[in-house]
Structure formats: C-alpha cells, structure tokens
Tab-separated table of C-alpha atoms in Angstrom:
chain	number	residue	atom	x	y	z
A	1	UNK	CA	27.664	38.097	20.852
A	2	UNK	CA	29.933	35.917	23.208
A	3	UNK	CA	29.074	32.164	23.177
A	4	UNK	CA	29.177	29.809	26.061
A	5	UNK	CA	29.973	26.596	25.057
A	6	UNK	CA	30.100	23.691	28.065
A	7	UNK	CA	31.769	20.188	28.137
A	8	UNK	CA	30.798	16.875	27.994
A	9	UNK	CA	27.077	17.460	27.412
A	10	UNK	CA	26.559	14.817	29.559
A	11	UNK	CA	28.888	12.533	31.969
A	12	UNK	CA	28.404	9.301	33.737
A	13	UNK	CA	29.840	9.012	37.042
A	14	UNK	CA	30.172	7.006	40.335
A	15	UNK	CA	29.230	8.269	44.189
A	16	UNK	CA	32.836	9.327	45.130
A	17	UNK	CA	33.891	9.911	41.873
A	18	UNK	CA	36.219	13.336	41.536
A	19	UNK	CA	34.456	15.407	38.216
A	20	UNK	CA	35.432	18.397	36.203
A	21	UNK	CA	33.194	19.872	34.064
A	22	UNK	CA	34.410	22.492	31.696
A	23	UNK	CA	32.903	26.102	29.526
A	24	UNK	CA	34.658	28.086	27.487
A	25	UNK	CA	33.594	31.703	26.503
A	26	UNK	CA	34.315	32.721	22.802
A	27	UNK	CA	35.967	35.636	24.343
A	28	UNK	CA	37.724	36.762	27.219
A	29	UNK	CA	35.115	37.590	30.122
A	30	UNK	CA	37.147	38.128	32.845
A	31	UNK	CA	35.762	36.614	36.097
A	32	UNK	CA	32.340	36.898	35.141
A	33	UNK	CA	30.646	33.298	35.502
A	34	UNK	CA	27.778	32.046	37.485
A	35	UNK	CA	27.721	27.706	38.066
A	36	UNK	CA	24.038	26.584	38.969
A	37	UNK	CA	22.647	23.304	39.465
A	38	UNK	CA	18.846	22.409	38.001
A	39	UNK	CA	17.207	19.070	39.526
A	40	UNK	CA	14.127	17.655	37.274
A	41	UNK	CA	11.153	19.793	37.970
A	42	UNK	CA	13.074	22.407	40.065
A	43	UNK	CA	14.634	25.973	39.341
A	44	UNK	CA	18.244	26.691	38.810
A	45	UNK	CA	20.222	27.006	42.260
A	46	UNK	CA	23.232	29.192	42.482
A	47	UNK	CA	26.305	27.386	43.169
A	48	UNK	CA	29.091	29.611	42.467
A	49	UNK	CA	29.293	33.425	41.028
A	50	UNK	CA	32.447	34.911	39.964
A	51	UNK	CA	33.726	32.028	38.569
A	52	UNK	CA	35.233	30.638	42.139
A	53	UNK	CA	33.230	32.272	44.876
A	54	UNK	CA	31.506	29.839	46.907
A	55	UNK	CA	27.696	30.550	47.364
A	56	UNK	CA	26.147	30.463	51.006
A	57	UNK	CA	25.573	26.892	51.751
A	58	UNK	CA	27.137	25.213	49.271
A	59	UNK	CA	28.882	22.160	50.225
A	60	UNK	CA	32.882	22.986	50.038
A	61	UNK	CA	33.038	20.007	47.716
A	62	UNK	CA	31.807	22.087	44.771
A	63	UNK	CA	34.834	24.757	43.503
A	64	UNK	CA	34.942	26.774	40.738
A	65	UNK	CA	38.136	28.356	38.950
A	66	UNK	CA	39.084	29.499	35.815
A	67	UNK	CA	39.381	33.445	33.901
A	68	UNK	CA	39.279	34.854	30.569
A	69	UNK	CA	37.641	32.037	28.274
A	70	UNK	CA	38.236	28.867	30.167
A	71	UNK	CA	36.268	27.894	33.290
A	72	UNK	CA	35.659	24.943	35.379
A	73	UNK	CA	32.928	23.360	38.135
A	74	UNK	CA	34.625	20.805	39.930
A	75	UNK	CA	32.435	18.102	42.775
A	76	UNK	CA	35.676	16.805	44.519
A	77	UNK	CA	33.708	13.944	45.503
A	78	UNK	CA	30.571	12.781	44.322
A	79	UNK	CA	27.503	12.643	46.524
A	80	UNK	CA	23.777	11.327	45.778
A	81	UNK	CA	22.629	14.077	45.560
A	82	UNK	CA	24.596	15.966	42.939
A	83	UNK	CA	22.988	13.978	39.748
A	84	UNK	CA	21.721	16.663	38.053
A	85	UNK	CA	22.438	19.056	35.526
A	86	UNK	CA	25.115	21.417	35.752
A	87	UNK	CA	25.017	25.443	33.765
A	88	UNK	CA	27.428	28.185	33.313
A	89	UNK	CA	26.094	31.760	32.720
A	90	UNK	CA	28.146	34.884	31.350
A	91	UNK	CA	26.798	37.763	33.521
A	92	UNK	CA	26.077	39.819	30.036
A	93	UNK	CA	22.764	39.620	28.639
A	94	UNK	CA	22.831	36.595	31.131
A	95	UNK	CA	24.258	34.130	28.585
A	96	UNK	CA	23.747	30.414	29.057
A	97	UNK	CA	25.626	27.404	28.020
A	98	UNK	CA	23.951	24.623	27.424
A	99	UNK	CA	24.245	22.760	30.052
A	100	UNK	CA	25.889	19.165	31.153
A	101	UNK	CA	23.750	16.126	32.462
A	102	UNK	CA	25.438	14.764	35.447
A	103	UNK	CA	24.169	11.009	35.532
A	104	UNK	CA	25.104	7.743	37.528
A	105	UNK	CA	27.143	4.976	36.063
B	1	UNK	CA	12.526	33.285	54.190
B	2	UNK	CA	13.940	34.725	51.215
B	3	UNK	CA	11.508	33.758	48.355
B	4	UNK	CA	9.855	34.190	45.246
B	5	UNK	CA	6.414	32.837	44.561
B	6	UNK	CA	5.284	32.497	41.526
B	7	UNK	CA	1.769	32.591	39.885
B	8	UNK	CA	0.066	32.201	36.399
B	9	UNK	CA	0.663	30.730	33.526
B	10	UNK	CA	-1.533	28.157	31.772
B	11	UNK	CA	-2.284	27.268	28.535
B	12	UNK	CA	-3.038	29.503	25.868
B	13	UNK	CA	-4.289	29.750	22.065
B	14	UNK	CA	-1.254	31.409	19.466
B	15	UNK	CA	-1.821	35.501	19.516
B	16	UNK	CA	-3.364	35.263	23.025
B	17	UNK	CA	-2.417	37.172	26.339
B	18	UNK	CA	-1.021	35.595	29.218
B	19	UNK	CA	0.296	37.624	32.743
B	20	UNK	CA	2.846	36.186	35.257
B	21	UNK	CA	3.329	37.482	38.536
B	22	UNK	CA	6.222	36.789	40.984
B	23	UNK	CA	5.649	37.775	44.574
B	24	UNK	CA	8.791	38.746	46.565
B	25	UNK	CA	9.364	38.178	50.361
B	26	UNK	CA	12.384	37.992	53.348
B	27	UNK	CA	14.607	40.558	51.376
B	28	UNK	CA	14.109	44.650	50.163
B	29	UNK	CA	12.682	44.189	46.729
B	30	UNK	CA	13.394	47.510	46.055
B	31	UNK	CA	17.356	47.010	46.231
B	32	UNK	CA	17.095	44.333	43.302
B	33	UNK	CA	17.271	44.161	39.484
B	34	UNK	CA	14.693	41.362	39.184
B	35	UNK	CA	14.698	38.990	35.814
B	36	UNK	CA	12.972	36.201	33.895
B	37	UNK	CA	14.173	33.417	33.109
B	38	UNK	CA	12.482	30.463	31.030
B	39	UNK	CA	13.265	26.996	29.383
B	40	UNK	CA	11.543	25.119	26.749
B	41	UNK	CA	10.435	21.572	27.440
B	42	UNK	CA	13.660	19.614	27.601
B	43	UNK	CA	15.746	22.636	26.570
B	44	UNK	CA	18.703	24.789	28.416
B	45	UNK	CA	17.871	28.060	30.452
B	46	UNK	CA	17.159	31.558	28.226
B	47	UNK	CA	17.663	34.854	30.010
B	48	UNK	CA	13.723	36.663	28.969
B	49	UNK	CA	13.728	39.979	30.251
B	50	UNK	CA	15.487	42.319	33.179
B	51	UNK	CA	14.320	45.547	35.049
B	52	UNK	CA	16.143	47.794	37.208
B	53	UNK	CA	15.123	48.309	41.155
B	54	UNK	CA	13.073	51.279	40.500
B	55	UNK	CA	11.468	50.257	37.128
B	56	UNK	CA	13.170	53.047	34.896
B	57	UNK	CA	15.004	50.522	32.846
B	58	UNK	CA	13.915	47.108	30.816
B	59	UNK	CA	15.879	45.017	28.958
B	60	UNK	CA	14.672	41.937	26.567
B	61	UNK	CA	15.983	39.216	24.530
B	62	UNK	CA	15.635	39.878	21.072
B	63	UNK	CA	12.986	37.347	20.739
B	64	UNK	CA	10.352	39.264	23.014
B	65	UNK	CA	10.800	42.845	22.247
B	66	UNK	CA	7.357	43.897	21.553
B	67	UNK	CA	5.339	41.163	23.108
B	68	UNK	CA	6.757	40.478	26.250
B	69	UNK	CA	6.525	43.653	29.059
B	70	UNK	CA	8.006	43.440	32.259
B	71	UNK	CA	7.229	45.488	35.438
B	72	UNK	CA	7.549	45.841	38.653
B	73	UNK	CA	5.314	47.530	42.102
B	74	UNK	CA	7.598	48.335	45.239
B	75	UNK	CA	5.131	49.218	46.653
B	76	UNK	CA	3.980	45.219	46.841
B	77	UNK	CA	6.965	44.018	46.327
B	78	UNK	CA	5.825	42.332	42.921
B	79	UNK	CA	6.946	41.411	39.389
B	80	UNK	CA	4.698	40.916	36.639
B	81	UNK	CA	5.615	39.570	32.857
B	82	UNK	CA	2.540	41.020	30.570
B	83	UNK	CA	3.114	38.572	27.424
B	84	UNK	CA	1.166	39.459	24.497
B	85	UNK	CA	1.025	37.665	20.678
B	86	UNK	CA	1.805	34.484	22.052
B	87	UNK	CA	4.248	31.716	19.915
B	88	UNK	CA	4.017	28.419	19.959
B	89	UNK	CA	7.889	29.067	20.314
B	90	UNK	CA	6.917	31.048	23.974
B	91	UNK	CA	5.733	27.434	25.062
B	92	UNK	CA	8.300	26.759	28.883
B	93	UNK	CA	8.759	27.311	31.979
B	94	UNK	CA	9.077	31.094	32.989
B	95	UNK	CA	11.214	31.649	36.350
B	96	UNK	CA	11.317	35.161	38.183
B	97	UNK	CA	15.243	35.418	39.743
B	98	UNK	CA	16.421	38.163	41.953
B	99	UNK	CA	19.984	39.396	40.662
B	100	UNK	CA	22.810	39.314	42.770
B	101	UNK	CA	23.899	42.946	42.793
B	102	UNK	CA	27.407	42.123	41.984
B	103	UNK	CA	27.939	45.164	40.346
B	104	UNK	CA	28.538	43.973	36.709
B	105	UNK	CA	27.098	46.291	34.106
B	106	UNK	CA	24.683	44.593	31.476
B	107	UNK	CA	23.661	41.632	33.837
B	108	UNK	CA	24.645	39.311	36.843
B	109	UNK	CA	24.058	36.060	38.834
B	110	UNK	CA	20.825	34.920	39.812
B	111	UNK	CA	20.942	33.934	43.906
B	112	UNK	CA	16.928	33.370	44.351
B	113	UNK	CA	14.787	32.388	41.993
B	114	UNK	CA	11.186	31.218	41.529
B	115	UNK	CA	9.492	27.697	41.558
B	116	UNK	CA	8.502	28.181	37.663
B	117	UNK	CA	5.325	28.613	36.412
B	118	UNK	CA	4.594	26.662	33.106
B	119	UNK	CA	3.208	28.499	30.090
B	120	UNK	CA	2.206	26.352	26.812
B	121	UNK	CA	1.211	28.082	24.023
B	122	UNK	CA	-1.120	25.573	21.455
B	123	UNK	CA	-4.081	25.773	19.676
C-alpha cells in the first residue's frame, strides 16, 4: 500500500511570502498527484491534477511539479486568501496525505 | 452550474442506519465515476467508496466493506451512500466528488465535489 507522506504539517507564513510545500510517495507513482485546498467548514477544491496541470481557474500563482516519489505545491506569492490547508492525493485507491496547515505569521 | 448537492446525514445511535444522497446538476452524470469522500472531526480526508458511470462496479475502503453501499440512478442523476451498523469510528463529514476522468485505472482526481453533509454516530 503506497504512503503519502506531506511536509511541514503546518507552516507559518507572510502575505507575499514565496512557499513550497512538499509529499513524497513511498513509491514511484509516476505523474499521478492531485493538490487541493480545504478552507474551515468547506470541501476540498481541486488545485492541480497530474502533479503540474493547472486546474480551470486557478490563480497562475499556484504550480505544481515533481514525478516518481517527490512532489511539490508551490504559491509563488502569498495572497489572503490562500491560509488554508493544503492535500496531496495518489490517484490509487485515492490515497491522502495528511495534509499541511498553511497559517499567517 | 456544475454542482453537487448534498443531503442527509444526522445523528445516529451505534448499529443504526443512516442514507446520504448527492444530487448532480450542469454536467452528464452518466459520463462520471462518482465517489465519497469523508473526514473525521479535525482529521485529514479518507477516500469511502467509488462506483463506475453505469453502476456495474463498487469499490470500498477496507473499513466499510459490508456496511457502507453505494449506488447510483442515471436516470436522476443521483448518488446515494446506504450506511448500515454504524461506528462511533463512521462519526465525519461525508463529501460526494465527481472524478475527473483522467483515465488512470484504480482511481483519479476529484474536480467537483459536495458541500458535506455531517454524520455523528453516538449514543
């Protein structure tokens, strides 16, 4: 069963700030990673699928990149609006990590 | 609009019976693997349950085989999650996603999904 481990759990950052957030598959996976973005009291939104393919209306500030077992979400600059926390997702069996908890400094 | 509505949910007494429905809109359901998705109170996100676009095929999470039944009626462009013998451990938020159709055998990316509909499970 592949694991999908992200990192930090949780970062503090400033509006503006450049961030990286990073998962790691315990085995190769090819291309096969979903990013999504889950406000307090709101479903999951689809931010990027196939582990850099931008989804429809996502600002061009969010980019993904990364194959095989190492992935990143990167928010070139920070906006209000993108405090929230961050998932990667395997496509099989639709595996989760755990998430990371984008906060303000 | 493409959406998802959801409806359901509510509390419910360990063994009981609880049925979610997801109502589909702005897109052909029929062209979709639909899933469920749900997260415990404070938790990450756990992949439930998947069918394919005409029904034939279910897949579950370990955790749910037996209990948990999911189906699907083209015809009103529906998705319903039958759970039986209710945990305590069932207790979050269930979310009905449409899957992207990249192609991927075994599962995909979720592109629409749900508001949530919150099921606790307490005596």
């Amino acid at each position: 069963d592949i694991q999908m481990t992200q990192s930090p759990s949780t970062l503090s950052a400033s509006v503006g700030d450049r961030v990286t957030i990073t998962c790691r598959a315990s085995q190769s996976i090819s291309s096969w990673l979903a990013w999504y973005q889950q406000k307090p009291g709101k479903a999951p939104k689809l931010l990027i699928y196939e582990a850099s393919t931008l989804e429809t209306g996502v600002p061009s500030r969010f980019s993904g990149s990364g194959s095989g077992t190492e992935f990143t979400l990167t928010i070139s600059s920070l906006q209000p609006d993108d405090f929230a926390t961050y998932y990667c997702q395997h496509y099989n069996r639709y595996k989760f990590g755990q998430g990371t908890k984008l906060e303000i400094k | 609009e493409v959406q998802l509505v959801q409806s359901g949910g509510g509390l419910v007494q360990p063994g009981g019976s609880l049925r979610l429905s997801c109502a589909a809109s702005g897109f052909t359901f029929s062209d979709y693997w639909m899933s469920w998705v749900r997260q415990a109170p404070g938790k990450g996100l756990e992949w439930v349950a998947n069918i394919k676009k005409d029904g034939t095929e279910k897949y579950y999470v370990d955790s749910v085989k037996g209990r948990l039944t999911m189906s699907r009626d083209n015809a009103k462009n529906s998705l319903y999650l039958q759970m039986n013998s209710l945990r305590v451990e069932d207790t979050a938020v269930y979310y009905c996603a449409r899957d992207r159709d990249s192609g991927y055998a075994g599962g995909d990316a979720l592109d629409i999904w749900g508001q949530g509909t919150m099921v606790t499970v307490s005596s």
